């Protein structure tokens, strides 16, 4: 029999952690520091490990993923998930409005919402508890993906009220997560996803929900299967009611009272879509009043009270002149198309990633082909297809190189991976990329050392690894093109300054596979020094919150190599700091500053600090720096030429500071 105090404590922890998670993932307004959440989470884990009978369905510990499934079970939707009829111009929207007015006999209001480019999902709650999550499927029958959806942090496992309903919305992958995922997959020699929607769909349909848990998916909920389950009588109010229940809803919605207002909304977001942190492909227009929706009814396939305006595809035609195969720091050869410059989605591009040789062969891409390109997720230039009818009769299929274009070593496919890889550890390209990574802002942040100078240093034999940077002398630098005495001294001072960076920056700079800047900070905050981390076992590392087996194995493998030990000794001898110098969780709790527990957005050009440095300073003072402005944003720091983020902050009455106010707050804070 479990003691009542333990039962109560487990319940209390679940409630606290779910509330903190809601504030962090849905409202983007955390009320406690990460260390507070982490310590409470670990306490709950310990209780549940000792008393498995206390594990509840809405426990945050259940978000890590369940057992691997053999297949998904089919789910029949009691109320079908209808598709929407698409329209493509203002005339089509006007015709829709005229049909609505003719059927109802009067003018109506419309709720306009962004059309999120993700995967439609349905979430069933009984007495406030999530009992099932499913895909849309064909609208009538979907697949049960409950375990996968439980790993999505913005989906509440329990609602703020004990109600029964079926909520519907879109599960999507944020643009930054999409870029990081594809970069990681390319480094590991895996196929990349074509766009954020495909990435979200592929992530949700994993039979192993632990994979889904790592993909950083999110959701926007926009409706319920049965509107009678809500107190609201309109779509616009229903979105707020869903938010009040604990769901994440999109804040860019607008209530419009005429088709001209609808069109202005469309034009506005067609212009701003590239600034959003998620992908949209249009705007959904719904009759606002539920009674009016019911009167209008449905066709066989779609509601008569809603339509979807689809943005025109942003594509362009160009010619591929050659294909280059740059080598990354992990040895992966990534083919890149060099094209005639062309403007697409607002920018001029002349290069496009071709990902791997399978991609080239599948699309049958050849030199001098005319192709259609677009931007995947409005981010990355991609080749859509070849215009074969304009291909020269003398064109020949492209031949994938057999050797590394830099060092000449045999290019291979490891473990049946799709990527070609150079496995020569002394490949100059890999060493140069490693040097570039080491001096980058999030690593050792050595100003004045860019790819051009680092390339010269390597070619002249001045540096063969990152440790050699700390043994450079003025006479070495004066051998480099366009480097005079003053700039040589500036570079030496920047290198010397970097010796004092916190040890987690060094760990990130070393380029250990699967160890990003956040993982590096978690590792060093726990072990405090690189020498202690070097001796840690995979089990010790894996036990740290958020770090999985892949990271643990990679770290242990890295430090087991003799050449790594030699490199560390060389860095240590040069006086490079190995200790963690950042604020610990307990120290952050003692910080007194205007940033403490505040959500801050940086926008525009800063003069005193780099963006990365300002972010670090604010976080050291207990603040959280995010990318987007919302109602939960506390402060927007507006530098020179601040744009749409400043405008949105003013619209939402968010406090706006200039750079001088930020600097004053930083310098006057007690740490």
XYZ file of C-alpha atoms in Angstrom:
671
model
C 0.000 0.000 0.000
C 1.546 3.323 -1.092
C 1.595 6.018 1.551
C -0.982 8.730 1.013
C 1.710 11.424 1.157
C 3.531 9.786 -1.781
C 0.302 9.517 -3.796
C -0.437 13.179 -3.143
C 3.099 14.219 -4.001
C 2.982 12.345 -7.323
C -0.308 14.034 -8.202
C 1.064 17.420 -7.176
C 4.184 16.924 -9.315
C 2.129 15.904 -12.349
C -0.036 18.989 -12.054
C 2.953 21.294 -11.604
C 4.958 19.824 -14.454
C 2.017 19.803 -16.862
C 1.363 23.452 -16.068
C 5.034 24.353 -16.559
C 5.079 22.423 -19.841
C 1.946 24.268 -21.018
C 3.546 27.617 -20.195
C 6.757 26.674 -22.011
C 5.504 24.892 -25.128
C 2.085 26.456 -25.692
C 2.248 29.954 -24.221
C 5.988 30.467 -24.841
C 6.094 32.080 -21.388
C 7.935 29.837 -18.895
C 7.315 30.725 -15.263
C 10.253 28.713 -13.870
C 13.826 28.026 -14.901
C 14.742 24.773 -16.636
C 16.518 23.471 -13.556
C 13.300 23.738 -11.517
C 11.396 21.691 -14.086
C 14.252 19.183 -14.353
C 14.518 18.613 -10.592
C 10.757 18.127 -10.195
C 10.706 15.821 -13.223
C 13.458 13.655 -11.735
C 11.598 13.516 -8.431
C 8.495 12.246 -10.238
C 10.569 9.676 -12.166
C 11.981 8.339 -8.902
C 8.507 8.047 -7.357
C 7.121 6.258 -10.423
C 10.107 3.898 -10.584
C 9.505 2.875 -6.970
C 5.721 2.777 -7.360
C 4.778 1.904 -10.987
C 1.128 1.796 -9.981
C 1.243 5.596 -9.606
C 2.105 6.178 -13.276
C -0.849 8.118 -14.716
C -1.761 8.546 -18.366
C -1.229 12.295 -18.136
C 2.169 12.034 -16.444
C 4.840 14.022 -18.307
C 7.067 10.940 -18.056
C 4.814 9.287 -20.640
C 5.923 11.663 -23.391
C 9.237 9.916 -24.118
C 7.663 7.243 -26.332
C 6.172 3.802 -25.851
C 6.939 0.335 -27.204
C 7.636 -0.169 -30.911
C 4.457 -1.072 -32.806
C 4.186 -3.632 -35.591
C 1.595 -1.534 -37.407
C -0.984 1.187 -36.801
C -4.567 0.218 -36.052
C -7.303 1.755 -38.203
C -9.646 4.331 -36.681
C -13.087 5.182 -38.050
C -13.941 8.840 -37.503
C -17.455 9.237 -36.079
C -17.588 12.671 -37.716
C -15.621 12.777 -41.003
C -12.656 15.104 -41.385
C -13.721 16.928 -44.523
C -11.288 18.424 -46.982
C -11.778 22.009 -48.169
C -12.417 23.277 -51.664
C -9.444 25.288 -52.924
C -9.571 28.732 -54.528
C -6.729 30.637 -56.158
C -7.779 34.254 -56.741
C -9.958 37.085 -55.447
C -12.690 36.310 -57.978
C -13.076 32.787 -56.546
C -13.318 34.197 -53.009
C -15.912 36.747 -54.101
C -17.933 33.982 -55.761
C -17.774 31.956 -52.514
C -19.049 34.972 -50.547
C -21.901 35.488 -53.031
C -22.959 31.834 -52.687
C -22.946 32.141 -48.889
C -24.976 35.376 -48.943
C -27.463 33.933 -51.433
C -27.998 30.835 -49.261
C -28.382 32.795 -46.006
C -30.008 35.945 -47.365
C -27.596 38.391 -45.718
C -23.927 39.373 -45.319
C -21.783 37.334 -42.883
C -18.511 37.566 -40.980
C -15.588 35.235 -41.644
C -12.812 33.890 -39.458
C -9.542 33.839 -41.364
C -6.817 31.437 -40.248
C -3.435 30.544 -41.662
C -3.375 27.230 -43.521
C -0.619 25.342 -41.708
C 1.322 22.977 -43.950
C 1.437 19.877 -41.768
C -0.574 16.731 -41.113
C -4.203 16.841 -39.955
C -4.815 15.038 -36.671
C -7.775 14.300 -34.430
C -7.491 14.184 -30.616
C -10.219 12.556 -28.520
C -10.568 13.484 -24.842
C -12.852 11.831 -22.315
C -13.420 13.617 -19.026
C -10.477 15.829 -19.882
C -8.005 12.981 -20.566
C -6.413 12.217 -23.933
C -7.587 8.731 -24.934
C -6.835 8.608 -28.657
C -5.010 10.469 -31.392
C -5.450 9.675 -35.069
C -4.447 10.819 -38.531
C -7.030 12.209 -40.945
C -6.469 9.340 -43.385
C -9.076 9.539 -46.137
C -11.346 11.614 -43.916
C -13.447 8.637 -42.837
C -10.761 6.192 -41.695
C -7.403 7.174 -40.222
C -4.641 5.539 -38.195
C -4.246 5.375 -34.433
C -1.035 7.304 -33.626
C -1.816 8.011 -29.974
C 1.634 7.056 -28.669
C 3.343 9.323 -31.177
C 1.089 12.286 -30.476
C 1.711 11.936 -26.744
C 5.334 12.886 -27.418
C 4.321 16.255 -28.912
C 4.748 18.711 -26.056
C 2.106 21.200 -27.195
C -0.613 18.517 -27.016
C -2.099 18.402 -23.493
C -2.387 14.938 -21.971
C -5.135 16.360 -19.773
C -7.293 19.435 -20.322
C -7.853 22.292 -17.923
C -11.497 21.222 -17.630
C -12.983 17.742 -17.327
C -14.771 17.827 -20.684
C -15.259 15.246 -23.430
C -14.605 16.346 -27.005
C -12.695 15.577 -30.179
C -10.319 18.377 -31.135
C -8.844 18.698 -34.579
C -5.871 20.530 -35.935
C -2.552 20.395 -37.702
C 0.679 18.811 -36.505
C 3.688 20.482 -38.091
C 7.466 20.759 -37.935
C 8.886 24.260 -37.314
C 11.216 25.511 -40.055
C 14.312 25.515 -37.836
C 13.635 21.956 -36.705
C 13.270 20.957 -40.357
C 16.637 22.457 -41.275
C 18.375 20.843 -38.278
C 16.784 17.461 -39.002
C 17.880 17.472 -42.644
C 21.395 18.612 -41.736
C 21.635 15.781 -39.232
C 20.286 13.243 -41.722
C 22.734 14.378 -44.389
C 25.645 14.086 -41.937
C 24.505 10.573 -41.080
C 24.104 9.619 -44.724
C 20.320 9.310 -44.616
C 17.685 10.513 -47.071
C 16.504 14.053 -46.403
C 12.898 15.223 -46.261
C 11.648 17.333 -49.162
C 9.785 19.857 -46.999
C 8.523 20.416 -43.425
C 5.168 18.768 -44.195
C 6.800 15.537 -45.340
C 9.071 15.655 -42.308
C 6.085 16.020 -39.962
C 4.160 13.236 -41.689
C 7.173 10.919 -41.619
C 7.753 11.680 -37.952
C 4.149 11.015 -36.940
C 4.032 7.703 -38.800
C 7.024 6.206 -37.010
C 6.247 2.824 -35.474
C 8.794 3.713 -32.777
C 7.382 6.717 -30.926
C 10.795 7.387 -29.363
C 11.887 8.590 -32.812
C 8.885 10.922 -32.982
C 9.781 12.331 -29.569
C 13.108 13.614 -30.946
C 11.616 15.445 -33.925
C 10.418 18.594 -32.116
C 6.923 18.650 -33.626
C 4.234 21.117 -32.627
C 0.514 21.675 -33.236
C -2.143 24.263 -33.880
C -5.696 23.169 -33.015
C -8.524 24.844 -34.918
C -11.828 22.977 -34.477
C -13.822 20.228 -32.786
C -15.768 17.378 -34.371
C -19.000 18.452 -32.668
C -19.384 22.179 -31.946
C -22.062 21.410 -29.310
C -19.217 20.195 -27.060
C -18.107 23.832 -26.756
C -19.761 26.771 -25.057
C -18.862 29.061 -27.968
C -21.271 29.849 -30.792
C -18.691 31.145 -33.293
C -15.439 29.905 -34.786
C -13.469 32.931 -33.557
C -14.619 32.433 -29.948
C -14.118 28.660 -30.240
C -10.411 29.177 -30.936
C -10.086 31.102 -27.692
C -12.058 28.396 -25.855
C -9.700 25.732 -27.208
C -6.791 27.823 -25.981
C -8.396 28.145 -22.550
C -8.687 24.353 -22.387
C -4.923 24.046 -22.854
C -4.512 23.655 -26.623
C -2.115 25.666 -28.735
C -3.969 27.758 -31.309
C -2.549 30.016 -33.976
C -2.514 33.644 -32.872
C -2.549 35.122 -36.384
C -6.312 34.598 -36.841
C -8.592 37.502 -37.696
C -12.332 38.150 -37.709
C -13.250 39.805 -41.020
C -16.564 41.471 -41.840
C -16.166 41.747 -45.617
C -14.417 40.031 -48.492
C -12.161 43.077 -48.884
C -10.942 42.512 -45.308
C -10.415 38.840 -46.119
C -8.350 39.746 -49.175
C -6.256 42.240 -47.174
C -5.511 39.463 -44.661
C -4.459 37.126 -47.479
C -2.225 39.747 -49.087
C -0.648 40.574 -45.733
C 0.382 36.992 -45.006
C 1.384 36.219 -48.546
C 3.956 38.971 -47.965
C 4.921 37.876 -44.433
C 4.865 34.084 -44.826
C 8.655 33.921 -45.026
C 8.952 35.597 -41.605
C 6.885 32.923 -39.857
C 8.626 30.155 -37.909
C 6.388 27.538 -39.547
C 5.329 26.793 -43.100
C 1.949 27.900 -44.483
C 0.544 27.296 -47.951
C -2.521 29.507 -47.829
C -5.396 30.889 -45.786
C -8.572 29.150 -44.553
C -11.762 31.225 -44.634
C -14.703 30.049 -42.502
C -18.169 31.435 -41.912
C -17.841 32.547 -38.316
C -21.269 31.709 -36.866
C -21.902 28.017 -36.075
C -25.664 28.243 -36.735
C -24.952 29.710 -40.140
C -22.450 26.906 -40.795
C -25.125 24.352 -39.971
C -27.611 25.985 -42.343
C -25.062 25.977 -45.173
C -24.163 22.327 -44.592
C -21.849 20.124 -46.656
C -21.362 18.710 -50.102
C -20.205 15.093 -50.386
C -16.572 16.150 -49.978
C -16.404 19.561 -48.314
C -18.274 22.098 -46.177
C -20.138 24.839 -48.006
C -19.165 27.304 -45.262
C -15.384 27.209 -45.708
C -12.763 27.404 -48.425
C -8.977 27.348 -48.605
C -7.133 30.012 -50.546
C -3.883 28.480 -51.850
C -0.866 30.701 -52.331
C 0.586 30.501 -55.858
C 3.734 28.350 -55.991
C 6.918 30.406 -55.870
C 8.934 28.717 -58.573
C 11.433 29.765 -61.195
C 13.273 28.265 -64.156
C 17.040 28.194 -64.486
C 19.874 26.114 -65.960
C 22.244 23.836 -64.053
C 25.784 24.557 -65.211
C 27.724 22.161 -63.000
C 27.477 20.021 -59.895
C 29.954 20.454 -57.056
C 30.551 17.971 -54.217
C 31.705 19.900 -51.122
C 32.937 17.744 -48.243
C 31.558 18.420 -44.753
C 33.429 18.038 -41.474
C 31.952 14.545 -41.021
C 33.150 13.472 -44.467
C 29.765 13.518 -46.222
C 29.863 14.619 -49.863
C 26.774 16.723 -50.552
C 26.112 17.490 -54.233
C 25.279 21.120 -54.958
C 23.859 22.438 -58.227
C 25.518 25.589 -59.565
C 22.864 27.420 -61.604
C 22.269 30.588 -63.543
C 21.178 33.152 -60.916
C 17.397 33.450 -60.626
C 14.993 35.146 -58.205
C 12.626 32.896 -56.234
C 10.601 33.610 -53.063
C 12.082 37.083 -52.798
C 15.797 36.244 -53.054
C 18.273 35.579 -55.859
C 19.752 32.083 -55.741
C 22.464 30.404 -57.784
C 23.004 27.211 -55.758
C 20.664 24.395 -54.728
C 21.311 21.308 -52.640
C 20.872 18.016 -54.505
C 21.252 16.050 -51.260
C 22.783 12.804 -52.564
C 23.429 10.801 -55.726
C 20.137 8.877 -55.381
C 18.305 12.220 -55.570
C 20.187 13.122 -58.761
C 19.469 9.783 -60.401
C 15.808 9.743 -59.348
C 15.171 13.154 -60.947
C 17.618 12.374 -63.777
C 19.380 15.719 -63.329
C 22.082 16.440 -65.927
C 24.542 19.211 -66.664
C 22.965 22.025 -68.769
C 19.438 20.854 -67.941
C 16.753 23.516 -67.649
C 14.992 22.940 -64.319
C 12.195 24.327 -62.179
C 13.332 25.298 -58.682
C 11.464 26.338 -55.550
C 12.245 26.899 -51.882
C 11.448 23.975 -49.584
C 9.692 25.451 -46.600
C 10.523 28.892 -48.035
C 14.061 28.214 -46.820
C 16.186 25.962 -48.981
C 16.399 26.097 -52.804
C 15.365 22.740 -54.267
C 15.069 21.333 -57.779
C 11.444 20.456 -58.464
C 11.890 18.780 -61.829
C 13.759 18.820 -65.100
C 12.104 20.345 -68.182
C 12.968 17.340 -70.338
C 11.447 18.679 -73.566
C 14.140 21.371 -73.584
C 17.008 18.931 -72.988
C 19.741 18.698 -75.633
C 19.817 15.525 -77.727
C 23.507 15.170 -76.839
C 22.789 15.184 -73.088
C 24.219 12.274 -71.111
C 23.233 10.959 -67.649
C 25.259 12.444 -64.828
C 28.059 10.234 -63.493
C 28.510 10.266 -59.714
C 32.174 10.724 -58.705
C 33.907 7.651 -57.301
C 36.503 9.563 -55.295
C 36.590 12.423 -52.825
C 37.037 15.579 -54.930
C 39.442 17.014 -52.346
C 41.788 14.250 -51.219
C 41.134 11.651 -53.905
C 40.252 8.876 -51.447
C 37.594 6.362 -52.457
C 34.096 7.689 -51.724
C 31.977 5.012 -50.038
C 28.495 4.269 -48.733
C 28.806 3.192 -45.079
C 26.281 0.690 -43.714
C 24.070 1.124 -46.784
C 23.595 4.838 -46.089
C 22.503 6.922 -49.059
C 25.248 9.532 -48.694
C 28.695 9.253 -50.176
C 31.369 9.697 -47.564
C 35.094 10.323 -47.520
C 36.498 8.252 -44.657
C 39.998 9.699 -44.772
C 40.433 11.427 -41.356
C 43.248 13.545 -42.808
C 41.103 14.843 -45.672
C 41.925 18.577 -45.947
C 38.270 19.488 -46.519
C 37.173 17.847 -43.277
C 39.984 19.509 -41.335
C 39.167 22.934 -42.800
C 35.451 22.537 -42.036
C 36.400 21.492 -38.505
C 38.477 24.661 -38.121
C 35.589 26.816 -39.381
C 33.254 25.171 -36.889
C 35.732 25.606 -34.025
C 36.034 29.394 -34.474
C 32.288 29.955 -35.076
C 30.169 32.137 -32.802
C 28.474 29.351 -30.860
C 31.798 27.572 -30.379
C 35.007 29.454 -29.484
C 33.860 32.670 -31.221
C 37.276 33.772 -32.506
C 36.611 37.012 -34.368
C 38.623 37.760 -37.477
C 39.179 34.132 -38.428
C 36.986 33.292 -41.383
C 37.155 30.512 -43.988
C 39.546 32.468 -46.239
C 42.219 32.970 -43.566
C 41.798 29.488 -42.122
C 42.192 28.007 -45.593
C 45.439 29.944 -46.069
C 46.720 28.826 -42.667
C 46.085 25.208 -43.515
C 47.570 25.433 -47.009
C 50.734 27.088 -45.649
C 51.072 24.405 -42.977
C 50.532 26.814 -40.087
C 47.680 24.778 -38.589
C 46.914 21.078 -38.899
C 44.297 20.923 -36.111
C 42.357 23.333 -33.906
C 44.985 23.300 -31.156
C 47.574 24.756 -33.550
C 45.621 28.026 -33.543
C 46.851 28.658 -29.996
C 50.504 28.354 -31.011
C 50.431 30.909 -33.840
C 52.857 33.835 -33.736
C 52.743 37.245 -35.366
C 55.307 36.240 -37.988
C 53.071 33.289 -38.957
C 50.078 35.521 -39.587
C 52.093 38.058 -41.567
C 52.623 35.332 -44.190
C 48.904 35.480 -45.009
C 47.452 37.635 -47.795
C 46.171 41.063 -46.708
C 47.208 40.498 -43.076
C 49.251 43.408 -41.700
C 50.697 43.954 -38.257
C 47.545 45.502 -36.748
C 45.192 42.809 -38.003
C 47.666 40.104 -36.965
C 47.648 41.458 -33.411
C 43.846 41.630 -33.430
C 43.664 37.977 -34.473
C 46.184 36.910 -31.820
C 44.221 38.824 -29.170
C 40.972 37.175 -30.296
C 42.606 33.734 -30.117
C 43.988 34.525 -26.666
C 40.583 35.776 -25.459
C 38.958 32.540 -26.581
C 41.098 30.567 -24.114
C 38.839 31.845 -21.364
C 35.564 30.627 -22.890
C 33.473 28.223 -20.858
C 34.393 24.562 -21.392
C 31.022 23.745 -22.976
C 31.929 26.073 -25.879
C 35.120 24.047 -26.381
C 33.165 20.769 -26.310
C 30.812 22.077 -29.006
C 33.751 23.425 -31.005
C 35.463 20.047 -31.094
C 32.637 18.821 -33.305
C 31.678 15.618 -31.515
C 28.971 13.839 -33.491
C 25.437 14.468 -32.186
C 26.652 16.993 -29.565
C 25.139 20.408 -30.229
C 25.634 23.525 -28.135
C 22.739 22.675 -25.801
C 23.964 19.118 -25.169
C 27.477 20.456 -24.578
C 26.159 22.830 -21.931
C 24.167 20.077 -20.198
C 27.269 17.845 -20.146
C 29.661 20.449 -18.765
C 27.221 21.870 -16.229
C 26.929 18.361 -14.809
C 30.565 17.190 -15.022
C 32.016 20.700 -14.509
C 35.247 19.975 -16.397
C 36.179 18.279 -19.680
C 38.618 15.952 -17.919
C 35.784 14.601 -15.769
C 33.558 14.199 -18.830
C 36.389 12.360 -20.566
C 36.243 9.659 -17.868
C 32.431 9.384 -17.774
C 30.693 6.189 -18.820
C 27.890 6.003 -21.377
C 25.503 5.102 -18.541
C 26.424 8.246 -16.569
C 25.900 10.454 -19.596
C 22.671 8.765 -20.646
C 21.262 9.308 -17.151
C 21.302 13.073 -17.702
C 17.910 14.548 -18.530
C 17.280 14.910 -22.322
C 20.516 13.152 -23.380
C 19.929 9.828 -25.100
C 22.011 6.775 -25.885
C 23.186 8.174 -29.229
C 24.810 11.204 -27.576
C 26.251 9.098 -24.761
C 27.811 6.549 -27.114
C 29.184 9.280 -29.369
C 30.862 11.114 -26.473
C 32.431 7.958 -25.053
C 33.650 6.873 -28.501
C 35.166 10.300 -29.147
C 37.138 10.430 -25.907
C 38.379 6.854 -26.322
C 40.622 7.841 -29.247
C 44.328 8.447 -28.591
C 44.469 11.323 -31.084
C 41.708 13.084 -29.103
C 43.681 12.721 -25.873
C 46.722 14.175 -27.654
C 44.613 17.066 -28.951
C 43.228 17.814 -25.482
C 46.715 17.760 -23.965
C 47.859 20.196 -26.640
C 44.916 22.528 -25.900
C 45.474 22.239 -22.154
C 49.166 23.046 -22.520
C 48.191 26.164 -24.503
C 46.109 27.347 -21.541
C 42.641 26.767 -23.010
C 40.019 26.569 -20.259
C 38.419 23.145 -19.682
C 36.012 24.133 -16.886
C 32.337 25.095 -17.007
C 32.065 28.843 -16.378
C 28.364 29.375 -17.013
C 25.729 29.891 -14.388
C 24.612 26.716 -12.657
C 20.952 26.094 -11.965
C 21.321 27.148 -8.320
C 23.224 30.311 -9.268
C 20.549 31.310 -11.766
C 17.998 31.093 -8.978
C 19.930 33.818 -7.095
C 20.180 36.201 -10.043
C 18.486 39.595 -9.719
C 17.894 41.340 -13.027
C 15.152 42.869 -15.195
C 15.472 39.792 -17.418
C 14.774 37.185 -14.765
C 11.827 34.955 -15.726
C 11.166 37.198 -18.750
C 10.781 36.196 -22.386
C 12.889 38.402 -24.656
C 13.003 38.793 -28.439
C 15.983 40.410 -30.215
C 15.369 42.117 -33.556
C 17.272 44.461 -35.820
C 21.037 45.086 -35.911
C 22.908 45.378 -32.606
C 26.150 47.373 -32.424
C 27.604 46.627 -28.999
C 26.960 42.877 -28.905
C 26.563 40.181 -31.499
C 23.128 38.552 -31.422
C 24.647 35.393 -29.911
C 26.480 37.350 -27.195
C 23.363 39.329 -26.247
C 21.387 36.078 -26.038
C 24.019 34.522 -23.762
C 24.121 37.584 -21.477
C 20.340 37.666 -21.121
C 20.144 33.933 -20.415
C 22.903 34.241 -17.803
C 20.661 36.803 -16.125
C 17.710 34.416 -15.947
C 15.903 35.422 -19.138
C 14.711 33.333 -22.059
C 15.394 34.502 -25.616
C 12.925 33.393 -28.288
C 12.577 34.091 -32.011
C 8.953 35.176 -32.361
C 6.854 37.904 -30.768
C 3.624 36.841 -29.073
C 1.330 38.001 -26.279
C 3.602 36.188 -23.824
C 6.708 38.152 -24.891
C 7.951 40.376 -22.058
C 10.514 42.587 -23.825
C 11.483 43.221 -27.436
C 14.980 44.679 -27.882
C 14.913 46.607 -31.157
C 18.237 47.381 -32.800
C 18.736 49.332 -36.021
C 16.473 48.547 -38.991
C 14.072 46.492 -36.856
C 11.225 45.197 -38.993
C 8.045 43.156 -38.618
C 8.855 41.908 -35.108
C 8.959 45.485 -33.840
C 5.667 46.260 -35.572
C 4.022 43.208 -34.023
C 5.374 44.118 -30.572
C 3.833 47.572 -30.890
C 0.521 46.080 -32.010
C 0.502 43.784 -28.953
C 1.660 46.554 -26.565
C 4.794 44.593 -25.673
C 7.536 46.577 -23.898
C 10.151 47.722 -26.439
C 13.745 48.629 -25.503
C 16.532 49.988 -27.623
C 20.035 48.528 -27.402
C 21.186 51.112 -24.831
C 18.379 50.095 -22.453
C 19.358 46.443 -22.850
C 23.032 47.217 -22.129
C 22.109 49.276 -19.067
C 19.963 46.421 -17.740
C 22.782 43.924 -18.307
C 25.449 46.090 -16.648
C 23.314 46.994 -13.639
C 22.149 43.453 -12.913
C 23.349 41.510 -9.879
C 24.893 38.138 -10.704
